[in-house]
Short mmCIF file of C-alpha atoms in Angstrom, two decimals:
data_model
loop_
_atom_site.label_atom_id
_atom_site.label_comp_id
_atom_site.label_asym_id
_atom_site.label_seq_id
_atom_site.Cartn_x
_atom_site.Cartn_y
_atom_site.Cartn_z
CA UNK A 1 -14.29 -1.39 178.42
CA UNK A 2 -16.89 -3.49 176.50
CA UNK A 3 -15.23 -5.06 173.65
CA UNK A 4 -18.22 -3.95 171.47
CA UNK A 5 -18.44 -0.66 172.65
CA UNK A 6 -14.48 0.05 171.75
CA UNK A 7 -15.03 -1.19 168.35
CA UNK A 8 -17.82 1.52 168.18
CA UNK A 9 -15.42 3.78 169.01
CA UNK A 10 -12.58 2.72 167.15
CA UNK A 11 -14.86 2.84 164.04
CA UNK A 12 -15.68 6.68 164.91
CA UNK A 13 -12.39 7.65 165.56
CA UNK A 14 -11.44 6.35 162.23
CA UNK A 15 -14.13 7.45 160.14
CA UNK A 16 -13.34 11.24 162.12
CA UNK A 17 -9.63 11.38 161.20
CA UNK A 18 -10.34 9.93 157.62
CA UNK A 19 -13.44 12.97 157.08
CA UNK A 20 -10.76 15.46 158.65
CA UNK A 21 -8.29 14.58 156.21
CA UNK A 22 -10.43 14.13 153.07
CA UNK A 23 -11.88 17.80 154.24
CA UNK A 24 -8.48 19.30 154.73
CA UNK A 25 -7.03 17.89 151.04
CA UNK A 26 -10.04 19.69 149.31
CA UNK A 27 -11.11 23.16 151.88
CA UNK A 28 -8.88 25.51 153.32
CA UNK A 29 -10.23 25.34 157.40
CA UNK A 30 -9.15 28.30 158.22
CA UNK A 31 -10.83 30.81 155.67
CA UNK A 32 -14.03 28.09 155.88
CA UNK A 33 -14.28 28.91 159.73
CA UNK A 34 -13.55 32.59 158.88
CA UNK A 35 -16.15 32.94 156.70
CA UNK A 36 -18.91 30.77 158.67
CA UNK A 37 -18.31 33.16 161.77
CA UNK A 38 -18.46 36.48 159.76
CA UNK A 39 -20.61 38.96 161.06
CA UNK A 40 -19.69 42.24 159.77
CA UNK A 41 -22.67 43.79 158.55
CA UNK A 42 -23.20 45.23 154.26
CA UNK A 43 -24.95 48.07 154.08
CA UNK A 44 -28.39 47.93 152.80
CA UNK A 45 -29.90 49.15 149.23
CA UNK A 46 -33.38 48.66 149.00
CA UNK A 47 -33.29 50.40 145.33
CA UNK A 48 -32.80 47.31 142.73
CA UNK A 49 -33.28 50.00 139.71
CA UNK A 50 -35.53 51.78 136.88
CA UNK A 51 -34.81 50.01 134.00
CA UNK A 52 -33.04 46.36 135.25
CA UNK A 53 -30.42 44.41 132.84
CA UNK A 54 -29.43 40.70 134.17
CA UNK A 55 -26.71 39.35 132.14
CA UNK A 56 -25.69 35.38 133.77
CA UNK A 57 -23.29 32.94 132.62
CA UNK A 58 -25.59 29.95 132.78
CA UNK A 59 -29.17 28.04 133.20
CA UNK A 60 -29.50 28.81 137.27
CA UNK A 61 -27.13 31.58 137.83
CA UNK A 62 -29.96 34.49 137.94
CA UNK A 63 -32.08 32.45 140.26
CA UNK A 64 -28.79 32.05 142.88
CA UNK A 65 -27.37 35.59 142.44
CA UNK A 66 -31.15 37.89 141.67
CA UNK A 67 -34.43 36.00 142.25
CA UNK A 68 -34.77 38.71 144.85
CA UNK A 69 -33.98 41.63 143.11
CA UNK A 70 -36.42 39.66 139.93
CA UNK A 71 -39.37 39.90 142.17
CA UNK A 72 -38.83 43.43 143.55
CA UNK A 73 -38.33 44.50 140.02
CA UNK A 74 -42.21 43.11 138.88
CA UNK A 75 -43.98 44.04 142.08
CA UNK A 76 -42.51 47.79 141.41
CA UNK A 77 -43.45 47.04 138.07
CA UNK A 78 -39.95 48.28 136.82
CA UNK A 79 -38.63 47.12 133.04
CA UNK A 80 -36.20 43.89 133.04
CA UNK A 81 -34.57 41.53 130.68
CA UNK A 82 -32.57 38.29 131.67
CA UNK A 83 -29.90 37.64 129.14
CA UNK A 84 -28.67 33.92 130.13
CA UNK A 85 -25.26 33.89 127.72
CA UNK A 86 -24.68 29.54 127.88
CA UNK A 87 -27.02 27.19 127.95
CA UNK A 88 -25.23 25.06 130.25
CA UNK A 89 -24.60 22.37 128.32
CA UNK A 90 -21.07 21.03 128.97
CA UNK A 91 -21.42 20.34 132.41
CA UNK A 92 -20.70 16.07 132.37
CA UNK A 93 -21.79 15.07 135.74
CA UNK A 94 -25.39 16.56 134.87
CA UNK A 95 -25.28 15.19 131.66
CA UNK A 96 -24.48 11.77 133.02
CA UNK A 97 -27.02 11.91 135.38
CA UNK A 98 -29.64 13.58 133.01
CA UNK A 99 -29.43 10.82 130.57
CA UNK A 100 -28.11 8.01 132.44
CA UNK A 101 -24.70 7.74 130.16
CA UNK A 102 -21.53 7.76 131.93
CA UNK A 103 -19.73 9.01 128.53
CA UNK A 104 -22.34 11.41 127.24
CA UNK A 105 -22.58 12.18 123.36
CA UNK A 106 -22.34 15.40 121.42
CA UNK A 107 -26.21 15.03 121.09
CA UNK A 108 -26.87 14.05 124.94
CA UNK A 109 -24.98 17.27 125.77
CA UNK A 110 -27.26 19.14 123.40
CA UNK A 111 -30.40 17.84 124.96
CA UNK A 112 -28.94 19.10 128.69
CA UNK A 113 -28.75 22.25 126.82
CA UNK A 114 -32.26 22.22 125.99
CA UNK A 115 -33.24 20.95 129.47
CA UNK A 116 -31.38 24.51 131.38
CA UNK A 117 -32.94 26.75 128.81
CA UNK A 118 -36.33 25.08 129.56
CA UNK A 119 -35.83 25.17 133.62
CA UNK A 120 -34.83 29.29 133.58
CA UNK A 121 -38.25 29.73 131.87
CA UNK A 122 -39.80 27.56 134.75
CA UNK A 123 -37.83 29.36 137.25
CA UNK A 124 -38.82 32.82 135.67
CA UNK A 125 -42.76 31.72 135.55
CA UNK A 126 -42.19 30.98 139.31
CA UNK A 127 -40.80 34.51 140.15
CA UNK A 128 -43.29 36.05 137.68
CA UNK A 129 -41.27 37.40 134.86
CA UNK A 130 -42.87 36.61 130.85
CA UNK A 131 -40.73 34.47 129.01
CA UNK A 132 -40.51 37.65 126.38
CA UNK A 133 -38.16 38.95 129.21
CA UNK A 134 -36.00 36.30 129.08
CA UNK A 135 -33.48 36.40 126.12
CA UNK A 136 -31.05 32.96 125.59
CA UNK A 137 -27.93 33.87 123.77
CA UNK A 138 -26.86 29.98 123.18
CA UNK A 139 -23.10 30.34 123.27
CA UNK A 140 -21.10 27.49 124.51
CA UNK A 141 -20.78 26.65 128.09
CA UNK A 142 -17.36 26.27 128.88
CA UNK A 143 -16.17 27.91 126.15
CA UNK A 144 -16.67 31.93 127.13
CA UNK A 145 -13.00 32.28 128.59
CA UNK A 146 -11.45 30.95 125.24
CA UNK A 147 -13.68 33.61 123.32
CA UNK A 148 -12.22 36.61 125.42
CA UNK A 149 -8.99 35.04 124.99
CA UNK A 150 -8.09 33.53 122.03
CA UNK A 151 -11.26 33.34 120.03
CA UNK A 152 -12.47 36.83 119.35
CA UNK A 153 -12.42 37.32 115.53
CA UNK A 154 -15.00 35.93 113.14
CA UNK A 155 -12.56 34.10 111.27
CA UNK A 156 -11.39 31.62 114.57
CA UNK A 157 -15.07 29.84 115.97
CA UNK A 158 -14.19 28.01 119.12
CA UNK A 159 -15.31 24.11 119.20
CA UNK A 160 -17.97 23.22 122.03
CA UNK A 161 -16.47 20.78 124.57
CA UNK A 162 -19.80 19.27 124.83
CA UNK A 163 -21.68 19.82 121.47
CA UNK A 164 -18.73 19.69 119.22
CA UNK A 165 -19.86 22.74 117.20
CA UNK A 166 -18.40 25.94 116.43
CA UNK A 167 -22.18 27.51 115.98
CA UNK A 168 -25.24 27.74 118.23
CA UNK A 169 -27.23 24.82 117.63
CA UNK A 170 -30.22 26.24 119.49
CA UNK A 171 -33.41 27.17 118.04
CA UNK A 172 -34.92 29.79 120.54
CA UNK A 173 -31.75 32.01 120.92
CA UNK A 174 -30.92 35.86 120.24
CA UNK A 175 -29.44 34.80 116.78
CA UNK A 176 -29.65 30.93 115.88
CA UNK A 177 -26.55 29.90 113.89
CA UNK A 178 -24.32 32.53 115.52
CA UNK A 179 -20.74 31.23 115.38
CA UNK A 180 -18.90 30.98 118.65
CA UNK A 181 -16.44 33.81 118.57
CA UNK A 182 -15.88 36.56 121.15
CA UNK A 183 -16.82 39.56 118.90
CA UNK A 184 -20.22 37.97 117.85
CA UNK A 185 -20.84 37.13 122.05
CA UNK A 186 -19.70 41.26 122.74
CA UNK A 187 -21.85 42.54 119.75
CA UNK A 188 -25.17 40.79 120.23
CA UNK A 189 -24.70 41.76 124.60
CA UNK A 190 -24.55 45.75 122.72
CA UNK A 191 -26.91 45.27 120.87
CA UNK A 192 -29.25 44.30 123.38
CA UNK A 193 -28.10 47.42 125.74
CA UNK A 194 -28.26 49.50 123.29
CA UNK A 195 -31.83 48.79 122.55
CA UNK A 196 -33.22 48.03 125.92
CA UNK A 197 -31.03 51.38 127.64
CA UNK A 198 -31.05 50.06 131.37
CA UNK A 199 -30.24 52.31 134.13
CA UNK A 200 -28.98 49.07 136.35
CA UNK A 201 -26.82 45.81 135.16
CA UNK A 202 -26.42 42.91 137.01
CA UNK A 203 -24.01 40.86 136.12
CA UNK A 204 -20.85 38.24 137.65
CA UNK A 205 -17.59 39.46 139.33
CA UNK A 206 -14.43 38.77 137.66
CA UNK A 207 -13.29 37.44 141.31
CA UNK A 208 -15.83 34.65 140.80
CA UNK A 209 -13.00 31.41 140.24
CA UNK A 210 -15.70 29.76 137.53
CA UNK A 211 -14.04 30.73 134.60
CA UNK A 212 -17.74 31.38 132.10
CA UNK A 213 -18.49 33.60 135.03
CA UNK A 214 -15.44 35.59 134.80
CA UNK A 215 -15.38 35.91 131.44
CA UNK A 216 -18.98 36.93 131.15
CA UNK A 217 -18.20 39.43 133.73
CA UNK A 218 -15.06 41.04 131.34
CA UNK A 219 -17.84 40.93 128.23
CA UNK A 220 -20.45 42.86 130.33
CA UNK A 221 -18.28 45.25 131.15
CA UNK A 222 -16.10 45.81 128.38
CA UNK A 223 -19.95 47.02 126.65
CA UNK A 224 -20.33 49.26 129.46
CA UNK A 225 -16.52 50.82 128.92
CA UNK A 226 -17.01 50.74 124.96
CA UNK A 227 -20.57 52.28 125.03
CA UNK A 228 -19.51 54.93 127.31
CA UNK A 229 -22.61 53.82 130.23
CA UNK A 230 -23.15 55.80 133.26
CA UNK A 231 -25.36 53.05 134.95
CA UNK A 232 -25.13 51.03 137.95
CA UNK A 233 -23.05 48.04 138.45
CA UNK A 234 -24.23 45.41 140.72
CA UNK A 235 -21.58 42.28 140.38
CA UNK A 236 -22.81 39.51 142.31
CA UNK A 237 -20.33 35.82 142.98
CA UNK A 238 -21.62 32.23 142.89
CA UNK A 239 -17.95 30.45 142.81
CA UNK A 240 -15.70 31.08 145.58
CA UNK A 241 -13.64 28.95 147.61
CA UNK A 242 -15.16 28.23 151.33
CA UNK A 243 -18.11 30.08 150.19
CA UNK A 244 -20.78 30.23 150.86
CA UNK A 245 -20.90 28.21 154.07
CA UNK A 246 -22.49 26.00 155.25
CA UNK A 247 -23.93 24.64 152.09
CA UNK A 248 -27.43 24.63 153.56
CA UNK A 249 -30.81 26.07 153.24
CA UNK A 250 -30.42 29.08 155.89
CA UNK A 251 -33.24 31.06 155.60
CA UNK A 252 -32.98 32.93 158.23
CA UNK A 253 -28.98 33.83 157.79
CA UNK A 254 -27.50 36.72 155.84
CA UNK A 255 -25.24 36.00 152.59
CA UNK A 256 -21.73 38.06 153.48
CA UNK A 257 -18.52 38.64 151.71
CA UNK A 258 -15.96 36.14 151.94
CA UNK A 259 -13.48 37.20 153.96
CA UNK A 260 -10.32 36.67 151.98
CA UNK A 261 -11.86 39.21 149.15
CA UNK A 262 -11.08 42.17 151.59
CA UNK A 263 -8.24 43.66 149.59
CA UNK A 264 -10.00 42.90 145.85
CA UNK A 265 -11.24 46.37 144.88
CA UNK A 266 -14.97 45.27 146.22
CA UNK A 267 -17.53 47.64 147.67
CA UNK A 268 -20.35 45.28 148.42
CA UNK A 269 -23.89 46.20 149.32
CA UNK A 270 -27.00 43.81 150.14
CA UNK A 271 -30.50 43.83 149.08
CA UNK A 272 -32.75 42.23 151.75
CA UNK A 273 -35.32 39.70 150.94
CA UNK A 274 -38.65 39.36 152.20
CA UNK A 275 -40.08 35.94 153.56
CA UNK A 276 -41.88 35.69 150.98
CA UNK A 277 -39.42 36.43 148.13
CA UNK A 278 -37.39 33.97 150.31
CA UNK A 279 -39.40 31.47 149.47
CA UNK A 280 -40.05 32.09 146.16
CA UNK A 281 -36.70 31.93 145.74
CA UNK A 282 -36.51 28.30 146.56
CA UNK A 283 -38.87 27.52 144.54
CA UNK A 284 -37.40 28.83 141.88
CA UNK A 285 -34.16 27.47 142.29
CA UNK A 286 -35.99 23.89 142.71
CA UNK A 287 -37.43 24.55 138.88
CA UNK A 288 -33.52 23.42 138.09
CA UNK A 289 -33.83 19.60 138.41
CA UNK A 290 -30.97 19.08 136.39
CA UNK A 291 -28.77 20.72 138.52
CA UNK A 292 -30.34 20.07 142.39
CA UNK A 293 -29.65 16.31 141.12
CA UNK A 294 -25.93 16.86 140.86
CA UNK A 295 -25.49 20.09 143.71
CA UNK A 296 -28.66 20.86 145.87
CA UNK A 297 -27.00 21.69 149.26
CA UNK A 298 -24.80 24.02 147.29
CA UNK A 299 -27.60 25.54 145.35
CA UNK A 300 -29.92 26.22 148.64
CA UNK A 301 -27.04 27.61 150.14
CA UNK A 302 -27.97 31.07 148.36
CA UNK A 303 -31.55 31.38 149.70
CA UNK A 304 -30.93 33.67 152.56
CA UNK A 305 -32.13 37.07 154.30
CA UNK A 306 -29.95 39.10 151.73
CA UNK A 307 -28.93 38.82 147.75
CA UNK A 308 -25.37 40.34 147.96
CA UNK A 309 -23.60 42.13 145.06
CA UNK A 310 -20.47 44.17 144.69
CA UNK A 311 -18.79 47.08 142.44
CA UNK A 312 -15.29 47.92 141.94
CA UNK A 313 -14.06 51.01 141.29
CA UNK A 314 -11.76 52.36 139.25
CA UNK A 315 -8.03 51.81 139.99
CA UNK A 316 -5.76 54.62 139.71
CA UNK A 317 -2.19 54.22 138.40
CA UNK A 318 0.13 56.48 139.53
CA UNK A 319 2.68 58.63 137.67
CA UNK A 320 5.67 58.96 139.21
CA UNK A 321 8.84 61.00 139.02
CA UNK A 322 11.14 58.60 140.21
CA UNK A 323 11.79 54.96 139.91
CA UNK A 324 11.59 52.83 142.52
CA UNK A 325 13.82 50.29 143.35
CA UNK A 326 12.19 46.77 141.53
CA UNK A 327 13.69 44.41 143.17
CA UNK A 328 12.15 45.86 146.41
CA UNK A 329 10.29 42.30 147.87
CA UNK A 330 7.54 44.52 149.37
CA UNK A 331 7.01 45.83 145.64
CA UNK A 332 5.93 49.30 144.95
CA UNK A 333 2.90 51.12 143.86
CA UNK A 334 0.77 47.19 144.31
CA UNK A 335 -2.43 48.00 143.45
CA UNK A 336 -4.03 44.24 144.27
CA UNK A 337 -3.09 41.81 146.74
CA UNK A 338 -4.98 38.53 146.34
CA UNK A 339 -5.23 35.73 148.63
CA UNK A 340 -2.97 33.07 148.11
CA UNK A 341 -3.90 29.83 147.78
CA UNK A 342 -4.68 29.69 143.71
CA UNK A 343 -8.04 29.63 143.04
CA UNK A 344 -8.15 25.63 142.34
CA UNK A 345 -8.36 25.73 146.56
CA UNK A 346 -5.14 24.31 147.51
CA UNK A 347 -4.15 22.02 144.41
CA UNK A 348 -1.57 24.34 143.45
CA UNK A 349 1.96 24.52 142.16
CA UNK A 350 2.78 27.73 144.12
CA UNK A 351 5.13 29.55 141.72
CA UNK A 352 1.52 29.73 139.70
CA UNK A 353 -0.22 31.52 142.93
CA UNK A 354 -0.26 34.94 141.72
CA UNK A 355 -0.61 37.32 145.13
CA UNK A 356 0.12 40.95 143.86
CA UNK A 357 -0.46 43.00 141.21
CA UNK A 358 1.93 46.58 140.93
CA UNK A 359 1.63 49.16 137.78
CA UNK A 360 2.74 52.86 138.16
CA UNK A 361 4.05 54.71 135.04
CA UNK A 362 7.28 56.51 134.98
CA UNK A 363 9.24 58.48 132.06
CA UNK A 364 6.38 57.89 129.20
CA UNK A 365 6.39 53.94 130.22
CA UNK A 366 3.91 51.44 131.93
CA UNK A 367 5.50 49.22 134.22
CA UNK A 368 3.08 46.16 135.77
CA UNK A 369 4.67 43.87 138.12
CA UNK A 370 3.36 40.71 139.46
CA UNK A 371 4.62 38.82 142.47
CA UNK A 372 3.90 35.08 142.94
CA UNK A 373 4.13 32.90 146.20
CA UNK A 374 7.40 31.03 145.41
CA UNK A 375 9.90 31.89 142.94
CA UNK A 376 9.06 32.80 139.29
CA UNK A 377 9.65 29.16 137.63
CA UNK A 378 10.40 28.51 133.82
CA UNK A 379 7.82 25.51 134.18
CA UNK A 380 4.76 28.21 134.38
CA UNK A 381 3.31 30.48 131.64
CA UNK A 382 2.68 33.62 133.11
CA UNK A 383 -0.17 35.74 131.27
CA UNK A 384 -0.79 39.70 131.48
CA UNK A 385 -3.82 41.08 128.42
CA UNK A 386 -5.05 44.20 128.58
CA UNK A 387 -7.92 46.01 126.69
CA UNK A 388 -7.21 49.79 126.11
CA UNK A 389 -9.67 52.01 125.57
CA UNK A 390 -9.10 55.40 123.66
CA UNK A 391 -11.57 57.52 122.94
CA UNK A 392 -11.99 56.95 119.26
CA UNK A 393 -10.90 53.17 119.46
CA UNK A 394 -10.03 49.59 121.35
CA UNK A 395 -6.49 47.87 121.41
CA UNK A 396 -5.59 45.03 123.01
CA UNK A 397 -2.46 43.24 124.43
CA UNK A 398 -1.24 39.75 125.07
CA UNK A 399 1.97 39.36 126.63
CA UNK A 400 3.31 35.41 127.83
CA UNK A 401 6.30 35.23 129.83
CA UNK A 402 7.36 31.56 128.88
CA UNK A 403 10.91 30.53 129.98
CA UNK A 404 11.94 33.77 131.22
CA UNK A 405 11.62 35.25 127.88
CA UNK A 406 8.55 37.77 127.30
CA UNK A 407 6.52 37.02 123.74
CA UNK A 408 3.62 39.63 122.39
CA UNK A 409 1.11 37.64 120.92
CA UNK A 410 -1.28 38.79 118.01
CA UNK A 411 -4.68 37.25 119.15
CA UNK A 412 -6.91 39.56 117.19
CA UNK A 413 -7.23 42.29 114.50
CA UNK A 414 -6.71 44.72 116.89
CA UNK A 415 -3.77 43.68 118.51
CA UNK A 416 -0.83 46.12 119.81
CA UNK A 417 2.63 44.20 118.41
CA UNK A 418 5.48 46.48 119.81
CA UNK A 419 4.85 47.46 123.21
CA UNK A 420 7.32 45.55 125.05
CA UNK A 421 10.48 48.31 125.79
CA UNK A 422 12.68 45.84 127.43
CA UNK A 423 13.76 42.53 128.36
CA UNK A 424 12.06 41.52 131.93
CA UNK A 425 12.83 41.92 135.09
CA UNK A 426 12.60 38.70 137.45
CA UNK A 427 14.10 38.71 140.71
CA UNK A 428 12.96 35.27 142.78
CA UNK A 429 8.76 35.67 143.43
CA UNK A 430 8.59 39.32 141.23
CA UNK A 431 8.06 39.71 137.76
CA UNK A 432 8.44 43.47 135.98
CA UNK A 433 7.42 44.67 132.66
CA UNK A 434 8.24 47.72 130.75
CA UNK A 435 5.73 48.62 127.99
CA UNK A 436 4.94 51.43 125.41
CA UNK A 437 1.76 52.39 125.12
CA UNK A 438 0.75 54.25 122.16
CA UNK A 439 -1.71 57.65 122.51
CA UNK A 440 -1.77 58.03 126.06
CA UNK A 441 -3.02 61.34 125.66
CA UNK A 442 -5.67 59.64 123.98
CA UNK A 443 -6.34 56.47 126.69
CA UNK A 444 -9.42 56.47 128.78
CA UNK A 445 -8.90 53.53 130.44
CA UNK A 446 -7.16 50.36 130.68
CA UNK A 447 -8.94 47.09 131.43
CA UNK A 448 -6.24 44.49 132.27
CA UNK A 449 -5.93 41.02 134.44
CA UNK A 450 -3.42 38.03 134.56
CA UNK A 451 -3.35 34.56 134.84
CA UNK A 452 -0.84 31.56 135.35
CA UNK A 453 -0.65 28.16 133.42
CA UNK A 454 1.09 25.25 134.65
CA UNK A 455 1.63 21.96 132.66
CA UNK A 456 -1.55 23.11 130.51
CA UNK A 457 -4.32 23.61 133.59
CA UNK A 458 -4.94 26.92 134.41
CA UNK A 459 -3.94 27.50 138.05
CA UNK A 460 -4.90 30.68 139.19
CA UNK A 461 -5.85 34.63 138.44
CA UNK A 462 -6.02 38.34 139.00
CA UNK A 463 -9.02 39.20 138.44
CA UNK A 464 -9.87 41.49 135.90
CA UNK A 465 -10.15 45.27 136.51
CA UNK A 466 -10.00 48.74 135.21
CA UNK A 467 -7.50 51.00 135.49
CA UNK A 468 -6.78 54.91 134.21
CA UNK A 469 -3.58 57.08 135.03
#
C-alpha cells in the first residue's frame, strides 16, 4: 500500500474512533437513532385558537416552539399576547461572545439582557405581531426553578447569577423593580390572564430537562389550576436529550415526539406550517444573533413542516381497599415511568436516576413511592413537593429524604408541617412515603413532581404533573 495513502487512512481511522467516542461520552446512540428514524405520524390541529396566550421562558423560545402558530394567529386576525418571563441574561457563553469577555461582569450580563429583549421584538416585527403584544416580565434567567422552590415569599428575593440583583433591573418590563420571588412571578402571569381571558395557552412542558422551562411550565399552570381555567393547553419542548435530530435546517421534515417520552402522560398533536410560514420562521429565528452565534444548527433544527405541542391529562390516584405489598420490585399502582438515563444525558450517578413514580391512597393516607435505577444511597437528596389545591385555598409540601431520614421543610407561608405519618420505607431502588393530608373532602387536585440531588448538582426529575383521587 502507498505509504502516503496508509497515513491517510490511519489519520481517518483515528479521527473516526476518537468522534465515536467523544459522541458516545455526551449522546445516548441508541435513543439518537430512535428518534432520527421515527415516523409515527401526530395527528393534525389546524385550530391554533380564539383568543391566543404565549407564555416562554426566554428571548427565542416563542420563535422555536410558535412562530407558526404566531402567524396563523394574525392572518386569522385572532387576539395574542407573548409573555417572555427572562430576559435571558445569564447565559455565559453568549455573554462571552456578545461582549468579547471571557469572565463577563454583572453589567455585561445586563446588556445581553437588553440585547434578547431587543431581538424578540425583531423576531415579532418579522412574523408580524406589534410590539404592544409582546409583554417582557424581566425575571432572572436561571433563576425561575429557585423561585418555585425555595424563593416564593416576598420576604426571600433570589440573587441573579448573572446580574447580581434580587430586582428587575429592566426598564420596559410588566412591573420595573419587581423583586425576584416566586409569588410576585405567579401574580403578575394572573394578572395578565385574568385581564387578557384567552381561550388557548401556550406554554413549556415540565418534561422539557432546561430547568427555567420547567419551572415556567409549573407557574403557567399552577394559574390555570388556581384560576379555575377551562382553556386549552398546548405544551410545546425545546430541551430534550437526542432531540431534535439532526440539528439541521430540515424544511421539508416533520418535528415528532421523542421517543423515550412514550410513557410521560403526553398527548401530542401538530400544527402544520405552510412554506411560507416556514420561512418566516427562519427568519425570525435569525433576528436572535446573540444566540445563532453560540447554537445555530440547534436553533434551525426547529424550522420544519410541523410546530409540535403536547397536553397531559389528569392523573388519577387510586383508592384502594387493600395494601399492597411495598416491597414488591415491580411497585404498585406506578403512575409514571420515565426513561432512565437522568436528564444530564448520561453523566449520572444512577442511584439519582429517578425511573418510577407510584401514589395510591389507602385507609385515609397518601402513599407516593419512587423507584430509582440503583439502590436508594444516603449520598443523594431525594425531593418530593406538592401543591394542593382545595377549593377555598393552596398548600404546599416539601419533603427531603436525606440520609434515610425523611425532613418536612417549611419553604413558604403556606406550608403543610405535619403530614409525614411514618418513618420511610426503603427497600434497595424503592422509596415509600406515608402522608396525611388534611381536607381531602375538600382537595381538588394535587400538583406534585420530584427531583434528586447529588453532591449539590441536580441530577435528574419527574416531571411535574397533576393528580386528583
Amino acid at each position: 500500500m502507498n505509504k502516503k495513502l496508509f497515513k491517510w487512512k490511519y489519520i481517518f481511522i483515528t479521527f473516526t474512533l476518537i468522534s465515536a467516542i467523544i459522541i458516545a461520552s455526551v449522546m445516548n446512540l441508541k435513543t439518537t437513532f430512535a428518534n432520527l428514524t421515527e415516523k409515527k405520524p401526530v395527528p393534525n390541529n389546524d385550530d391554533p385558537g380564539q383568543r391566543i396566550l404565549v407564555v416562554v421562558p426566554h428571548p427565542d423560545d416563542e420563535s422555536l416552539g410558535m412562530a407558526g402558530v404566531i402567524q396563523k394567529a394574525i392572518e386569522l386576525k385572532r387576539p395574542i399576547k407573548v409573555v417572555i418571563v427572562t430576559d435571558g441574561e445569564s447565559y455565559k457563553k453568549a455573554a462571552q461572545v456578545f461582549t468579547g469577555d471571557i469572565n463577563p461582569t454583572p453589567a455585561d450580563y445586563y446588556k445581553l439582557g437588553l440585547q434578547r429583549h431587543s431581538e424578540s421584538l425583531a423576531a415579532m416585527s418579522v412574523l408580524g405581531l406589534p410590539k404592544d403584544d409582546v409583554i417582557f416580565l424581566g425575571f432572572a434567567d436561571g433563576s425561575t426553578r429557585f423561585l418555585w422552590s425555595d424563593f416564593w415569599d416576598n420576604g426571600k428575593p433570589r440573587i441573579s447569577g448573572g446580574t447580581n440583583v434580587a430586582y428587575s433591573p429592566y426598564k420596559d418590563v410588566y412591573k420595573p423593580g419587581v423583586a425576584y420571588t416566586g409569588e410576585n412571578l405567579e401574580n403578575e402571569l394572573q394578572d395578565i390572564i385574568k385581564s387578557f381571558k384567552p381561550t388557548d395557552i401556550y406554554y413549556p412542558l415540565a418534561d422539557d430537562v432546561h430547568p427555567d422551562h420547567w419551572a415556567v411550565s409549573n407557574f403557567t399552570r399552577y394559574a390555570i389550576i388556581a384560576l379555575n381555567l377551562n382553556v386549552r393547553e398546548h405544551m410545546f419542548l425545546v430541551h430534550h436529550p437526542q432531540w431534535p435530530v439532526p440539528w439541521l435546517l430540515m424544511p421539508n421534515d416533520s418535528l415528532l415526539p421523542p421517543t423515550d417520552m412514550k410513557d410521560s402522560n403526553t398527548v401530542w398533536q401538530s400544527i402544520p406550517l405552510s412554506k411560507q410560514e416556514e420561512a418566516k420562521k427562519e427568519e425570525a429565528i435569525k433576528q436572535y444573533t446573540s444566540q445563532i452565534k453560540v447554537m445555530e444548527p440547534f436553533l434551525m433544527a426547529f424550522v420544519r413542516k410541523n410546530e409540535l405541542f403536547g397536553t397531559k391529562p389528569v392523573i388519577t390516584i387510586p383508592e384502594v381497599e387493600t395494601k399492597p405489598n411495598l416491597y414488591d420490585k415491580n411497585m404498585p399502582f406506578s403512575l409514571l415511568s420515565i426513561p432512565a438515563g437522568g436528564i444530564l444525558e448520561q453523566e449520572i450517578y444512577k442511584s439519582a436516576d429517578l425511573t418510577k413514580l407510584a401514589s395510591f391512597y389507602y385507609d385515609n393516607h397518601l402513599y407516593i413511592g419512587v423507584q430509582t435505577l440503583s439502590p436508594i444511597s444516603k449520598d443523594v437528596k431525594y425531593n418530593i413537593e406538592m401543591r394542593l389545591f382545595y377549593n377555598n385555598s393552596i398548600k404546599r409540601i416539601d419533603l427531603g429524604l436525606v440520609n434515610d431520614k425523611l425532613y418536612q421543610y417549611r419553604k413558604a407561608n403556606n406550608s403543610l408541617l405535619k403530614s409525614i405519618a411514618s418513618r420511610p420505607i426503603i427497600d434497595k431502588n424503592i422509596l415509600w412515603i406515608k402522608l396525611n393530608i388534611p381536607q381531602k373532602q375538600d382537595l381538588r387536585y394535587i400538583f406534585m413532581g420530584s427531583d434528586s440531588i447529588y453532591k449539590g448538582r441536580f441530577i435528574d426529575k419527574i416531571p411535574w404533573n397533576l393528580y386528583k383521587f
